PDB file of C-alpha atoms and ligand atoms in Angstrom:
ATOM      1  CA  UNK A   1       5.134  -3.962  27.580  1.00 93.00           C
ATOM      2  CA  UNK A   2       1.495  -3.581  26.644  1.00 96.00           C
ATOM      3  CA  UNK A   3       1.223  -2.579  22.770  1.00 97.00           C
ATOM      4  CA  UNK A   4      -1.846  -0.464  23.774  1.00 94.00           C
ATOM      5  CA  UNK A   5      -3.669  -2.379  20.585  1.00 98.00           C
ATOM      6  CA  UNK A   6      -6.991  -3.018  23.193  1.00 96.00           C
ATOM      7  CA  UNK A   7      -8.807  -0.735  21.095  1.00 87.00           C
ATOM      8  CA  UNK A   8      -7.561  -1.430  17.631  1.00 98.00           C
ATOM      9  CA  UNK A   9      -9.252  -3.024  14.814  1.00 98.00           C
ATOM     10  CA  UNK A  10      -6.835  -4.812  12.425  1.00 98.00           C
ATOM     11  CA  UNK A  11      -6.983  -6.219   9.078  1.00 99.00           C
ATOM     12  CA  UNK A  12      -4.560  -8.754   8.512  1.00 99.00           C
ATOM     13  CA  UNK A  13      -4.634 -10.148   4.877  1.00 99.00           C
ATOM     14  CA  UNK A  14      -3.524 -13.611   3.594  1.00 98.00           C
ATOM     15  CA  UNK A  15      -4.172 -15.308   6.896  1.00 98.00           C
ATOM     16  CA  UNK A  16      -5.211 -17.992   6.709  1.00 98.00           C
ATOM     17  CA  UNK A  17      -2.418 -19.892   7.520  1.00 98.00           C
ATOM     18  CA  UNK A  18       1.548 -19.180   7.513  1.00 98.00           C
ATOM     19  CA  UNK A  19       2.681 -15.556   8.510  1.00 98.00           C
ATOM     20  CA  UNK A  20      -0.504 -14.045   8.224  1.00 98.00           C
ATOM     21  CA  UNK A  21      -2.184 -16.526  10.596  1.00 98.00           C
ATOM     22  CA  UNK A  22       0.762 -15.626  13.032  1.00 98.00           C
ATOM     23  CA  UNK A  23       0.217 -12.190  13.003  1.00 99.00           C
ATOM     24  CA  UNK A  24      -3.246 -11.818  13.085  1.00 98.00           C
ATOM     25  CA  UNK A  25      -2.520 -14.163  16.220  1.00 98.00           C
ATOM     26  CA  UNK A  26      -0.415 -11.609  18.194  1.00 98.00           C
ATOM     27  CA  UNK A  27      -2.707  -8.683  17.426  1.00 98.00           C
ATOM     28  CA  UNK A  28      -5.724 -10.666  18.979  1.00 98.00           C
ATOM     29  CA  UNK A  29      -3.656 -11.648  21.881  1.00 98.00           C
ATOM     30  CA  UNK A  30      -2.418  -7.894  22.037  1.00 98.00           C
ATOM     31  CA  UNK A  31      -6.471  -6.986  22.585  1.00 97.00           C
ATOM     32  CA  UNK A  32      -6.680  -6.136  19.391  1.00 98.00           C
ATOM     33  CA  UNK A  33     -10.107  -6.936  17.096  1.00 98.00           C
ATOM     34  CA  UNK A  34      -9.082  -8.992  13.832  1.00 98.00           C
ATOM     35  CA  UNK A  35     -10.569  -9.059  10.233  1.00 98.00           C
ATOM     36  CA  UNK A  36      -8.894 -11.864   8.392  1.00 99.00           C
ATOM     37  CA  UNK A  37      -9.121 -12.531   4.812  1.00 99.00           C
ATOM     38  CA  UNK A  38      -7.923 -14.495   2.220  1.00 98.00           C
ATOM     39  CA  UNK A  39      -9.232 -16.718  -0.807  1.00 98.00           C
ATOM     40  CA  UNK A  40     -10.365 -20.350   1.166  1.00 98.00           C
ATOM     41  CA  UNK A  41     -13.373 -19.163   3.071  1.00 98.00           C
ATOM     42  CA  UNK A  42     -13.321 -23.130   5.250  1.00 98.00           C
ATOM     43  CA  UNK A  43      -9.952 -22.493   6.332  1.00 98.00           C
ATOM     44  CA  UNK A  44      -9.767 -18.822   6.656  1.00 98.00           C
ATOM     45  CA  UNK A  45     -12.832 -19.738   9.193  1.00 98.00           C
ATOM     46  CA  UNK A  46     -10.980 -22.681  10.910  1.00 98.00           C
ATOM     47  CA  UNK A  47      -8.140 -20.170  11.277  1.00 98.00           C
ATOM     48  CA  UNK A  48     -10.671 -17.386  12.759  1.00 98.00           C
ATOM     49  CA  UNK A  49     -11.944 -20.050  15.289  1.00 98.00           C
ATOM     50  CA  UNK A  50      -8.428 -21.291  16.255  1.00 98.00           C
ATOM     51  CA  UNK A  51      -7.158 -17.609  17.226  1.00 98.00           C
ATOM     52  CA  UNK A  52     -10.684 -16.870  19.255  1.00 98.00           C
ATOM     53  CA  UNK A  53     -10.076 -19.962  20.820  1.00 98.00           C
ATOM     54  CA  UNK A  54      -6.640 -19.018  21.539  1.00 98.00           C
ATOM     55  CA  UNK A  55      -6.513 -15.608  22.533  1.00 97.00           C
ATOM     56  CA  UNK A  56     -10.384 -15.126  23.500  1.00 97.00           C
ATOM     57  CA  UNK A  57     -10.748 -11.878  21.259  1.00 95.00           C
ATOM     58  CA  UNK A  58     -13.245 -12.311  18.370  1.00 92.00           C
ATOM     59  CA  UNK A  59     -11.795 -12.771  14.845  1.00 98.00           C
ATOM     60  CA  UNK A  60     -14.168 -12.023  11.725  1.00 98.00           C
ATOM     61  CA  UNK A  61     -13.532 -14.258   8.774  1.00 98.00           C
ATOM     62  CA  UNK A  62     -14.013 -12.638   5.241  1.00 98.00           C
ATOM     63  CA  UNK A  63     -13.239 -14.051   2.031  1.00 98.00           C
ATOM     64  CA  UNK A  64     -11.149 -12.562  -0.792  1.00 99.00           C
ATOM     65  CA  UNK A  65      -8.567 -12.756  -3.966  1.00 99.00           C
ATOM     66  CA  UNK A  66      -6.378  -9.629  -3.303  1.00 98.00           C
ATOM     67  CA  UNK A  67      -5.230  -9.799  -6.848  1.00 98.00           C
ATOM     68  CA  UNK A  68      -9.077  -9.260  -8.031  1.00 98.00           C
ATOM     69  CA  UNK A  69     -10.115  -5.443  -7.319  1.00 98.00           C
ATOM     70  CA  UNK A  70     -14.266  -5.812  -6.816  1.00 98.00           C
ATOM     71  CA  UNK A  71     -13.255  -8.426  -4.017  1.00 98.00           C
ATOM     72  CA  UNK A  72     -10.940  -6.115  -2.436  1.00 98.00           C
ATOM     73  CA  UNK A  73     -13.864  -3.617  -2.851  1.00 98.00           C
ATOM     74  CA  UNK A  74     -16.027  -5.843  -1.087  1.00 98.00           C
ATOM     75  CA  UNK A  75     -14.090  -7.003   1.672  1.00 98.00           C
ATOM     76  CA  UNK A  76     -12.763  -3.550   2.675  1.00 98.00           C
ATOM     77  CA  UNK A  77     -16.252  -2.181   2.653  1.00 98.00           C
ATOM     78  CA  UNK A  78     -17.371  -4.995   5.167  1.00 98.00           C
ATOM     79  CA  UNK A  79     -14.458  -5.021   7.339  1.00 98.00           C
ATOM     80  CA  UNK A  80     -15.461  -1.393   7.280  1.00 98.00           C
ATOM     81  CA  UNK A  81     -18.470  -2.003   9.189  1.00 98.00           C
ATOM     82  CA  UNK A  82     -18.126  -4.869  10.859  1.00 98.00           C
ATOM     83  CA  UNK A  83     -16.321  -2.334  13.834  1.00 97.00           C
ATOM     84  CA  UNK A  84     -16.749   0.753  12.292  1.00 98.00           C
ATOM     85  CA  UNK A  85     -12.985   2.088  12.183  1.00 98.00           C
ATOM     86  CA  UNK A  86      -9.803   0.619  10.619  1.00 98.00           C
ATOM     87  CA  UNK A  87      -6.590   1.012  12.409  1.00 98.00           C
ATOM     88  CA  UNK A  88      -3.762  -1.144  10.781  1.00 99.00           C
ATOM     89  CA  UNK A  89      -3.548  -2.278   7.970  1.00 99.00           C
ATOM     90  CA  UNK A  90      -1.143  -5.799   7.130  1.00 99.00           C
ATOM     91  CA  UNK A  91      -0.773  -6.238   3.326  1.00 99.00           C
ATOM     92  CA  UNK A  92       0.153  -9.453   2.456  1.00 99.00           C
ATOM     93  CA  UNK A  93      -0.703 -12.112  -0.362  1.00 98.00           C
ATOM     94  CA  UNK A  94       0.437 -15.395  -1.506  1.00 97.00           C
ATOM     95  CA  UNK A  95       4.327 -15.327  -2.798  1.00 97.00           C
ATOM     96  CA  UNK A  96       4.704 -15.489  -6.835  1.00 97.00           C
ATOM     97  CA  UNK A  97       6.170 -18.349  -8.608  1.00 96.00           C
ATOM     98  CA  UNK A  98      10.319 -19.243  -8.179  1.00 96.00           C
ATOM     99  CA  UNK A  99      12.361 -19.572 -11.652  1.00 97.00           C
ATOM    100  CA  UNK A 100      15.008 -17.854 -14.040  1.00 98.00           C
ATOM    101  CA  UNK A 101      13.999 -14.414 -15.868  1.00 98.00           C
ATOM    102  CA  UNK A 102      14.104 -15.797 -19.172  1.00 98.00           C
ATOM    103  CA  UNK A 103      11.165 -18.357 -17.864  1.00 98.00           C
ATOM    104  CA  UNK A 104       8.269 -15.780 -17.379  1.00 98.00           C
ATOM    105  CA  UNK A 105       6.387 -14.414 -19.893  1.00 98.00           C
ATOM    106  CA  UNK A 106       3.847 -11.214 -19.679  1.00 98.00           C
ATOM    107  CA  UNK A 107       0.691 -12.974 -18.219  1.00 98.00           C
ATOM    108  CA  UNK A 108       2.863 -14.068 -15.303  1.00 98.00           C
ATOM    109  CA  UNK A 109       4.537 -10.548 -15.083  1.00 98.00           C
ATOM    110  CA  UNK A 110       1.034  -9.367 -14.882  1.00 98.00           C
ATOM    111  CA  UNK A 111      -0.058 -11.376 -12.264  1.00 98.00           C
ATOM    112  CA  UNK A 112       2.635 -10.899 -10.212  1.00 98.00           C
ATOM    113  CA  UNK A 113       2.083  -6.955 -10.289  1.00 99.00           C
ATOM    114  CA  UNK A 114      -1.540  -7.675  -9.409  1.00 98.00           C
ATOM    115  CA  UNK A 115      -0.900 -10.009  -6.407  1.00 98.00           C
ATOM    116  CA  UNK A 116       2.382  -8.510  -5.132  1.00 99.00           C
ATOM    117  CA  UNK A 117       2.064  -4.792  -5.192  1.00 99.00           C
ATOM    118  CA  UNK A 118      -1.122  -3.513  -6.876  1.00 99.00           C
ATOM    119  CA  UNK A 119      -3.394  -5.668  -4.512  1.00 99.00           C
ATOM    120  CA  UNK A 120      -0.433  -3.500  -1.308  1.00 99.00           C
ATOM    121  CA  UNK A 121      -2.076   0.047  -3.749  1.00 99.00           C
ATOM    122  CA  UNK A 122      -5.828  -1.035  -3.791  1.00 99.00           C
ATOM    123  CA  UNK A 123      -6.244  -1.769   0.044  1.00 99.00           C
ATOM    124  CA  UNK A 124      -4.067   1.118   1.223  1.00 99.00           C
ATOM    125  CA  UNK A 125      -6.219   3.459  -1.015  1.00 98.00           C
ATOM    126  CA  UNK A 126      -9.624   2.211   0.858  1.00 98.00           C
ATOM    127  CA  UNK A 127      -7.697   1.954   4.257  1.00 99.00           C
ATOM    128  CA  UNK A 128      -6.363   5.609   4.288  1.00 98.00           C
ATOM    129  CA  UNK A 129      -9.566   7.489   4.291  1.00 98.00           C
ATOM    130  CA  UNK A 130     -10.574   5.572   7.615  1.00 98.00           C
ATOM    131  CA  UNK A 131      -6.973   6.384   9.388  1.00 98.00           C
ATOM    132  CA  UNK A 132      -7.460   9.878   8.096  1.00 98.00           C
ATOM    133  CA  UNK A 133     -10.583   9.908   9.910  1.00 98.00           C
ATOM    134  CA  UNK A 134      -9.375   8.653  13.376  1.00 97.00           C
ATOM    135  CA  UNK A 135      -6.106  11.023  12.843  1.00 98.00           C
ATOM    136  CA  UNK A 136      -3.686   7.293  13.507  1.00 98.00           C
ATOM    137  CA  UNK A 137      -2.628   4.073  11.376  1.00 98.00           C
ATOM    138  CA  UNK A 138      -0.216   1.920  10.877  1.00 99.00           C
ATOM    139  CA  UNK A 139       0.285   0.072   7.478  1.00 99.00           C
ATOM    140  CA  UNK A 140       2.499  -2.507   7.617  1.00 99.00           C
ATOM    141  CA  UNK A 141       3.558  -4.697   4.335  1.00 99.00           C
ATOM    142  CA  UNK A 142       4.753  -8.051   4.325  1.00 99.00           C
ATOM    143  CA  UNK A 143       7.849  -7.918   1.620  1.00 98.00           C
ATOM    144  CA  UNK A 144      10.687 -10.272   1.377  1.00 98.00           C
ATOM    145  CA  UNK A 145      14.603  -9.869   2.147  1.00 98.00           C
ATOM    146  CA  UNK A 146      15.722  -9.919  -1.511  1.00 97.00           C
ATOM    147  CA  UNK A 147      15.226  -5.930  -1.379  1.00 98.00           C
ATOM    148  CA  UNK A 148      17.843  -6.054   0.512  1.00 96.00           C
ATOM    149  CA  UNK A 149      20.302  -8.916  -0.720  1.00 95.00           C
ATOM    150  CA  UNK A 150      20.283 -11.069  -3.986  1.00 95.00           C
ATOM    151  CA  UNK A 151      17.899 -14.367  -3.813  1.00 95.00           C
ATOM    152  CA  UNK A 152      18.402 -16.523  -6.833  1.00 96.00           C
ATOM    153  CA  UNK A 153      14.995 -17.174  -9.133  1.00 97.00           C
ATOM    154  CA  UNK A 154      13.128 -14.592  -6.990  1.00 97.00           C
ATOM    155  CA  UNK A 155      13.152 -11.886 -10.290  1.00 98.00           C
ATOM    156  CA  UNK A 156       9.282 -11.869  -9.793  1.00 98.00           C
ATOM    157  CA  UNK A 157       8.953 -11.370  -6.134  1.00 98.00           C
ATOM    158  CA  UNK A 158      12.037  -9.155  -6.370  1.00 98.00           C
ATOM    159  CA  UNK A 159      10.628  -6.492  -8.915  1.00 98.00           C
ATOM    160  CA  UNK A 160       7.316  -6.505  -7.448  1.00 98.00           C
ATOM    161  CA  UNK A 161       8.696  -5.713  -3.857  1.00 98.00           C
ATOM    162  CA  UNK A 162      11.020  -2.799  -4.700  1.00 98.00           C
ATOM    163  CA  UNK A 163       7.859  -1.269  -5.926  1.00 98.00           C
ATOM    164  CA  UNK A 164       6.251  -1.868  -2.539  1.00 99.00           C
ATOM    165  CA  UNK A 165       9.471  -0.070  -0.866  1.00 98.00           C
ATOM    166  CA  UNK A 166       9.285   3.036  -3.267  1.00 98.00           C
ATOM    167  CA  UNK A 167       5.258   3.035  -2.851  1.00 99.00           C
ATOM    168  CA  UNK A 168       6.126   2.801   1.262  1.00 99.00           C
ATOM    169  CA  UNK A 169       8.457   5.664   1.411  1.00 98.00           C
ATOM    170  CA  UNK A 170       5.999   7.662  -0.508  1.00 98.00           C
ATOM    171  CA  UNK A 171       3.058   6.884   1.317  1.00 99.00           C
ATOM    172  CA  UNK A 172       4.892   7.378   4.813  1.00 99.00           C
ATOM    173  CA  UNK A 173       5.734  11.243   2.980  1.00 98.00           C
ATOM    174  CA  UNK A 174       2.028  12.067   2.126  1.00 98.00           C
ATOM    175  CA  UNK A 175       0.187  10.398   5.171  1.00 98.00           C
ATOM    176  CA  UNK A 176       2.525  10.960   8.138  1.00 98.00           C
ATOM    177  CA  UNK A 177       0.756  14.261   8.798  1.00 98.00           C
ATOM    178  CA  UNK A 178      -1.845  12.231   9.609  1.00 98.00           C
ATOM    179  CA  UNK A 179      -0.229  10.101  11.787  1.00 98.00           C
ATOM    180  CA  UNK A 180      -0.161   7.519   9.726  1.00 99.00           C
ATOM    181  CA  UNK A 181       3.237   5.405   9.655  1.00 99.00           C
ATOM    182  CA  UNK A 182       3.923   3.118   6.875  1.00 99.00           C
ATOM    183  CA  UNK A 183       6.490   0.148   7.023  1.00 99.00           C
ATOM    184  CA  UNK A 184       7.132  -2.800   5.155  1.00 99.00           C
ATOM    185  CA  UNK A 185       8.759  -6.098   7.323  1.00 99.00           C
ATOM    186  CA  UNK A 186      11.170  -8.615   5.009  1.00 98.00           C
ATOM    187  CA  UNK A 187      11.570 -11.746   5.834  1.00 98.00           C
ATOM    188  CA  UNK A 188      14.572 -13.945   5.189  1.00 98.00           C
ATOM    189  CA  UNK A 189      13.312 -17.833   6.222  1.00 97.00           C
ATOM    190  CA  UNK A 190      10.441 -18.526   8.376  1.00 98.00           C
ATOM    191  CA  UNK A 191       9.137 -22.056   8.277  1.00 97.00           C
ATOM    192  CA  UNK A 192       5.390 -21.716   6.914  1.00 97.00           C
ATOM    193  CA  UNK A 193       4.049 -23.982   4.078  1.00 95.00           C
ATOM    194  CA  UNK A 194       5.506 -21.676   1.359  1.00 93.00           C
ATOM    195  CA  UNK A 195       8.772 -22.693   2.399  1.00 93.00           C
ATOM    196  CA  UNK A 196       8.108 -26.758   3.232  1.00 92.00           C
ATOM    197  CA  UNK A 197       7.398 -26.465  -0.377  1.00 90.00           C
ATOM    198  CA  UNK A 198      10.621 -25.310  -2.100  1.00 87.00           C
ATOM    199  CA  UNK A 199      12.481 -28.190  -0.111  1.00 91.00           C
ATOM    200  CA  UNK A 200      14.109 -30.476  -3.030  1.00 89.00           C
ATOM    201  CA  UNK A 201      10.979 -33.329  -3.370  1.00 87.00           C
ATOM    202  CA  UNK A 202      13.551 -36.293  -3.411  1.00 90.00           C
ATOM    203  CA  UNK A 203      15.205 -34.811   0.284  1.00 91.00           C
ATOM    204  CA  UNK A 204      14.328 -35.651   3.619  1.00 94.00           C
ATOM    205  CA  UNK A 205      12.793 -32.226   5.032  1.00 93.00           C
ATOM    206  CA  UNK A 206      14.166 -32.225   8.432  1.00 93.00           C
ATOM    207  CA  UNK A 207      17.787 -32.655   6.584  1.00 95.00           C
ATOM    208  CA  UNK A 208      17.147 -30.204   3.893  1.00 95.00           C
ATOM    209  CA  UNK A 209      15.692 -27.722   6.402  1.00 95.00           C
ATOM    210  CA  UNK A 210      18.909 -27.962   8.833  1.00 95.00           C
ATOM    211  CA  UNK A 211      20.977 -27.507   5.478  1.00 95.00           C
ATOM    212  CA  UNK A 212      19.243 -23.891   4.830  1.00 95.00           C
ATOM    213  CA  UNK A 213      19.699 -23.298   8.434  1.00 97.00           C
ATOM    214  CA  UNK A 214      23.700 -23.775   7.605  1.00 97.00           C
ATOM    215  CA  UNK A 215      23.597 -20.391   6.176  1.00 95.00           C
ATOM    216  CA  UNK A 216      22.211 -18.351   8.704  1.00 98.00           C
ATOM    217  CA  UNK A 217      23.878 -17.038  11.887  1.00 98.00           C
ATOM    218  CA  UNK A 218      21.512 -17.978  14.442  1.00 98.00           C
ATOM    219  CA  UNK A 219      21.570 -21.631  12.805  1.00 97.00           C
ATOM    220  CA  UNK A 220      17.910 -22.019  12.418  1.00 97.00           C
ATOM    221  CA  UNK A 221      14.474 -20.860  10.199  1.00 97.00           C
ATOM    222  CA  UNK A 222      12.649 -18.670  12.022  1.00 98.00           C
ATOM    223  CA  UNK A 223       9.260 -18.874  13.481  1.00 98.00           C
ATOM    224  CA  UNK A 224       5.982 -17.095  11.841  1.00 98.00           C
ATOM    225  CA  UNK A 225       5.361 -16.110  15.598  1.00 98.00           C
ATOM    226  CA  UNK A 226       8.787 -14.640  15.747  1.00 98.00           C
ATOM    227  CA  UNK A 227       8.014 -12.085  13.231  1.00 98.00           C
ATOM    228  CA  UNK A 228       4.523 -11.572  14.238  1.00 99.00           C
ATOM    229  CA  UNK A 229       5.740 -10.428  17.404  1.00 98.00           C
ATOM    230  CA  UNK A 230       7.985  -7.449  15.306  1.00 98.00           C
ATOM    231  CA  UNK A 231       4.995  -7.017  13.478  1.00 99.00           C
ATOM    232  CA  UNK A 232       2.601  -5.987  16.444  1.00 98.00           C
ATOM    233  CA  UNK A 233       5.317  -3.719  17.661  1.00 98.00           C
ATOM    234  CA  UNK A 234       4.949  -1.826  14.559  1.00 99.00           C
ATOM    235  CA  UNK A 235       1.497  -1.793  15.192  1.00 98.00           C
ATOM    236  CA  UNK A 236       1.166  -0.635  18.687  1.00 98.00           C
ATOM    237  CA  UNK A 237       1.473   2.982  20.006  1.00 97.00           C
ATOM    238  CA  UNK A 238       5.237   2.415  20.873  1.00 98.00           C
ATOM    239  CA  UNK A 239       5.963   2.531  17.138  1.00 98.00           C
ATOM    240  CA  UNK A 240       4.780   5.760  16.252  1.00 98.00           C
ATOM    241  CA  UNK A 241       7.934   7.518  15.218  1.00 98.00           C
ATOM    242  CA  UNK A 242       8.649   4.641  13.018  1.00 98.00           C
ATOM    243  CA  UNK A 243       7.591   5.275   9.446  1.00 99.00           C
ATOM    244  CA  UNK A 244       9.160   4.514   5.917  1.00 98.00           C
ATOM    245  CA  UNK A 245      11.514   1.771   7.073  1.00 98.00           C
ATOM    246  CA  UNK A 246      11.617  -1.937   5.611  1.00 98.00           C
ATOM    247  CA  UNK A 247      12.864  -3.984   8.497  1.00 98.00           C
ATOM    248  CA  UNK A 248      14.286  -7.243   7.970  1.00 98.00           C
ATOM    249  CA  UNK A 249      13.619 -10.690   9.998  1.00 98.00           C
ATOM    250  CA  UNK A 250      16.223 -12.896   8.908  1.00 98.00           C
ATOM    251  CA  UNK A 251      18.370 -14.241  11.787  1.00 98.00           C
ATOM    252  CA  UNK A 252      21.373 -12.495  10.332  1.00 98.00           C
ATOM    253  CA  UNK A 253      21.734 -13.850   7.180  1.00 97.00           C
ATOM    254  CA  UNK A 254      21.814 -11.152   4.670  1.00 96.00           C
ATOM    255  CA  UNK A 255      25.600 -10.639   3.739  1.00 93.00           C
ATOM    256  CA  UNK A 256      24.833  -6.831   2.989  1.00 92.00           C
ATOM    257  CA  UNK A 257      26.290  -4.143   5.411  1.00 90.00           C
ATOM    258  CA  UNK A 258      23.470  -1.104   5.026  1.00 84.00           C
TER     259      UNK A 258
HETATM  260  N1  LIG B 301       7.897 -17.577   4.794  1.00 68.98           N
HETATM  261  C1  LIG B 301       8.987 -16.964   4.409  1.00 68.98           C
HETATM  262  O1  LIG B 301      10.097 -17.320   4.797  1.00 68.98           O
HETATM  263  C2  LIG B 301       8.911 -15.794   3.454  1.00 68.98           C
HETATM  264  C3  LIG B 301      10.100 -15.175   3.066  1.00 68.98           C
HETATM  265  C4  LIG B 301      10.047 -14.093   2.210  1.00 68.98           C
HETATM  266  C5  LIG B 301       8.841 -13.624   1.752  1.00 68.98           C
HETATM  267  N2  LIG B 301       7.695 -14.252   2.135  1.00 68.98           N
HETATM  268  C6  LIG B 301       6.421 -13.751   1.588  1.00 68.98           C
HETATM  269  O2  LIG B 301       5.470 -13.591   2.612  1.00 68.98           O
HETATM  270  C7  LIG B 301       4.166 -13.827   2.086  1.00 68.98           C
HETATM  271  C8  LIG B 301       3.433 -14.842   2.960  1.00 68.98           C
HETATM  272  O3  LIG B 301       4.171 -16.039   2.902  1.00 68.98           O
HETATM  273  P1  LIG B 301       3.846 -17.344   3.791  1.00 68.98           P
HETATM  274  O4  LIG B 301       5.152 -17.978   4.019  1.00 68.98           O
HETATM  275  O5  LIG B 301       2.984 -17.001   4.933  1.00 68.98           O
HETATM  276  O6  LIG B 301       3.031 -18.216   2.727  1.00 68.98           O
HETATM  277  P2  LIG B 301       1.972 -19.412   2.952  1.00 68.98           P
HETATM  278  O7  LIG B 301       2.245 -20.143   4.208  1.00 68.98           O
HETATM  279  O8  LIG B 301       1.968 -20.139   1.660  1.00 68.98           O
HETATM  280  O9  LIG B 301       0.570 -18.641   3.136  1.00 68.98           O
HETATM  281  C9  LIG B 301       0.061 -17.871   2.101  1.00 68.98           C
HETATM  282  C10 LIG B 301      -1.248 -17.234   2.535  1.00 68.98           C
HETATM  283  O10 LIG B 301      -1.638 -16.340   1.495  1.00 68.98           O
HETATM  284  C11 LIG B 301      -3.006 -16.571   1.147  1.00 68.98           C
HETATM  285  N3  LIG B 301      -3.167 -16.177  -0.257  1.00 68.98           N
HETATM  286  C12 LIG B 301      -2.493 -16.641  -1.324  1.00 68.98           C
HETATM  287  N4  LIG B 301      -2.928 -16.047  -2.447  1.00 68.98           N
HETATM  288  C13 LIG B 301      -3.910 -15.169  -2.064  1.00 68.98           C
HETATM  289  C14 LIG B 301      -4.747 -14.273  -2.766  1.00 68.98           C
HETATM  290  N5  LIG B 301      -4.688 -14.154  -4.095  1.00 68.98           N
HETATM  291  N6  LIG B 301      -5.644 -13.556  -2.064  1.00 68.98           N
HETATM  292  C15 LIG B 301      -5.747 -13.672  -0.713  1.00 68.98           C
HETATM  293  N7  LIG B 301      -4.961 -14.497   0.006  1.00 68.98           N
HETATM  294  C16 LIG B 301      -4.056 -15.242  -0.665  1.00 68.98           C
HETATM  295  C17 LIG B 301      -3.200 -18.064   1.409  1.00 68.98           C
HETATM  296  O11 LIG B 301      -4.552 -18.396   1.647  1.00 68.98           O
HETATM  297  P3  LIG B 301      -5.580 -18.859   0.480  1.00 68.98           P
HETATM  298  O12 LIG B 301      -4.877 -19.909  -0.314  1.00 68.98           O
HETATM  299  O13 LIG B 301      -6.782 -19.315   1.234  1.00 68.98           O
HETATM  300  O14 LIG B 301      -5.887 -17.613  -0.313  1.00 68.98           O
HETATM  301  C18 LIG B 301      -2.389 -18.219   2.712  1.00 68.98           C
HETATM  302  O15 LIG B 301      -3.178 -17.818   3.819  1.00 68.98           O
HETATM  303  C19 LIG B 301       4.363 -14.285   0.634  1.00 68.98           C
HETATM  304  O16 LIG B 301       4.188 -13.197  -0.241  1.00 68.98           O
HETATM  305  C20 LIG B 301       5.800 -14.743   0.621  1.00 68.98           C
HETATM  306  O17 LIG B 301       6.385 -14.669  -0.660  1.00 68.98           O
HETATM  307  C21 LIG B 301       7.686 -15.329   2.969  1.00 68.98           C
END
């Protein structure tokens, strides 16, 4: 199936590495031209290199700390120009910290509003007015699957991704006139550094890793390029009646029915 994405510019955020790197992967191999960014400008270049080399499209590296507005100023005003239209937009940032409720105090309740669903506010606001322009886009938000099913210690990411959902179905109201659809994508597991790093540090990873997999139906972690791949479907032409949905990507696990 071609995606029709030939013409598309994308700007895939937090891709440096893990499921941004994937998916700013599949766009370029769908023809699409990629603007990455994300906060280590020597990897987030490595990373641009990698997918050129990989896919032969051109990938622009830009830095920036979605949680800080003036950078997201910045780096949407460049990735702007560099192509002079913005079709899709992938929102995405770093995951906040793991622990109980009683365990986070306001500064971390603060940062995980800026990181995790104010940074998802900021770069739709200077993405829209482009999309309005063309009369097309596709935002599409990288979430999690505890909207949809209870995850243990996850009260931060939780709280902050609901938001995104309400903000979504909001956003796909207002801007759909325009032919603009707006989804959000939540992952269950999908082996990237963020989740080599819960494993317990006393257990042998391979072992720990199959024991997660226990839980799942298809009896394995997924693969970033596994959900890139329902990512650039969201993105491409096909998709266009497909707005206001949060799609999960979890190999079956969640117990929930709806
Ligand atoms: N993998 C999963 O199974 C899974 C499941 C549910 C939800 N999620 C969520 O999906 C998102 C991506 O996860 P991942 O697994 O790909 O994580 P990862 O492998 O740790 O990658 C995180 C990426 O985010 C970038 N980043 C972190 N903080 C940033 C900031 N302030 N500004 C700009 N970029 C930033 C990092 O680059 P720099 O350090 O260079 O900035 C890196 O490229 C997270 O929000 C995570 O919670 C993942």
């Amino acid at each position: 199936m071609d995606l029709k994405l030939n013409n598309k510019v994308a700007v895939v955020l937090a891709a440096s590495k893990g499921l941004g790197k994937a998916i700013a992967t599949a766009l370029a191999a769908e023809g699409a031209r990629v603007i990455i960014g994300s906060r280590d400008e020597v990897e987030l270049s490595k990373t641009a290199s990698e997918i050129k080399q990989l896919t032969g499209n051109e990938v622009i590296a830009i830095g920036v700390d979605v949680s800080k507005a003036d950078e997201i100023e910045a780096f949407i005003a460049k990735a702007a120009v560099a192509y002079g239209r913005i079709d899709i937009l992938l929102n995405n940032a770093g995951g906040p910290p793991f622990d109980k409720f009683e365990h986070f105090d306001d500064e971390q309740w603060q940062k995980a509003f800026e990181l995790n669903l104010l940074s998802f506010a900021r770069l739709s606001r200077l993405v829209l007015p482009h999309m309005q322009k063309t009369g097309s886009g596709r935002i599409i938000n990288i979430i999690s699957g505890s909207v949809k099913a209870v995850l243990g210690n996850s009260v931060l990411s939780t709280s902050m991704r609901m938001g995104v959902v309400g903000m979504a179905k909001l956003m796909a109201d207002e801007f759909g006139p325009y032919n603009i659809t707006v989804n959000n994508v939540a992952p269950g597991l999908i082996l990237t550094d963020r989740i080599k790093h819960t494993l317990p540090k006393d257990a042998d990873p391979e072992q720990a890793l199959q024991e997660k997999a226990k839980s799942i139906p298809l009896g394995r972690i997924g693969k970033p390029e596994e959900l890139a791949a329902l990512v650039a479907f969201l993105a491409s032409e096909q998709a266009a009646y497909i707005s206001g949905t949060t799609i999960q990507i979890d190999g079956g696990a969640n117990r929930s029915i709806f």
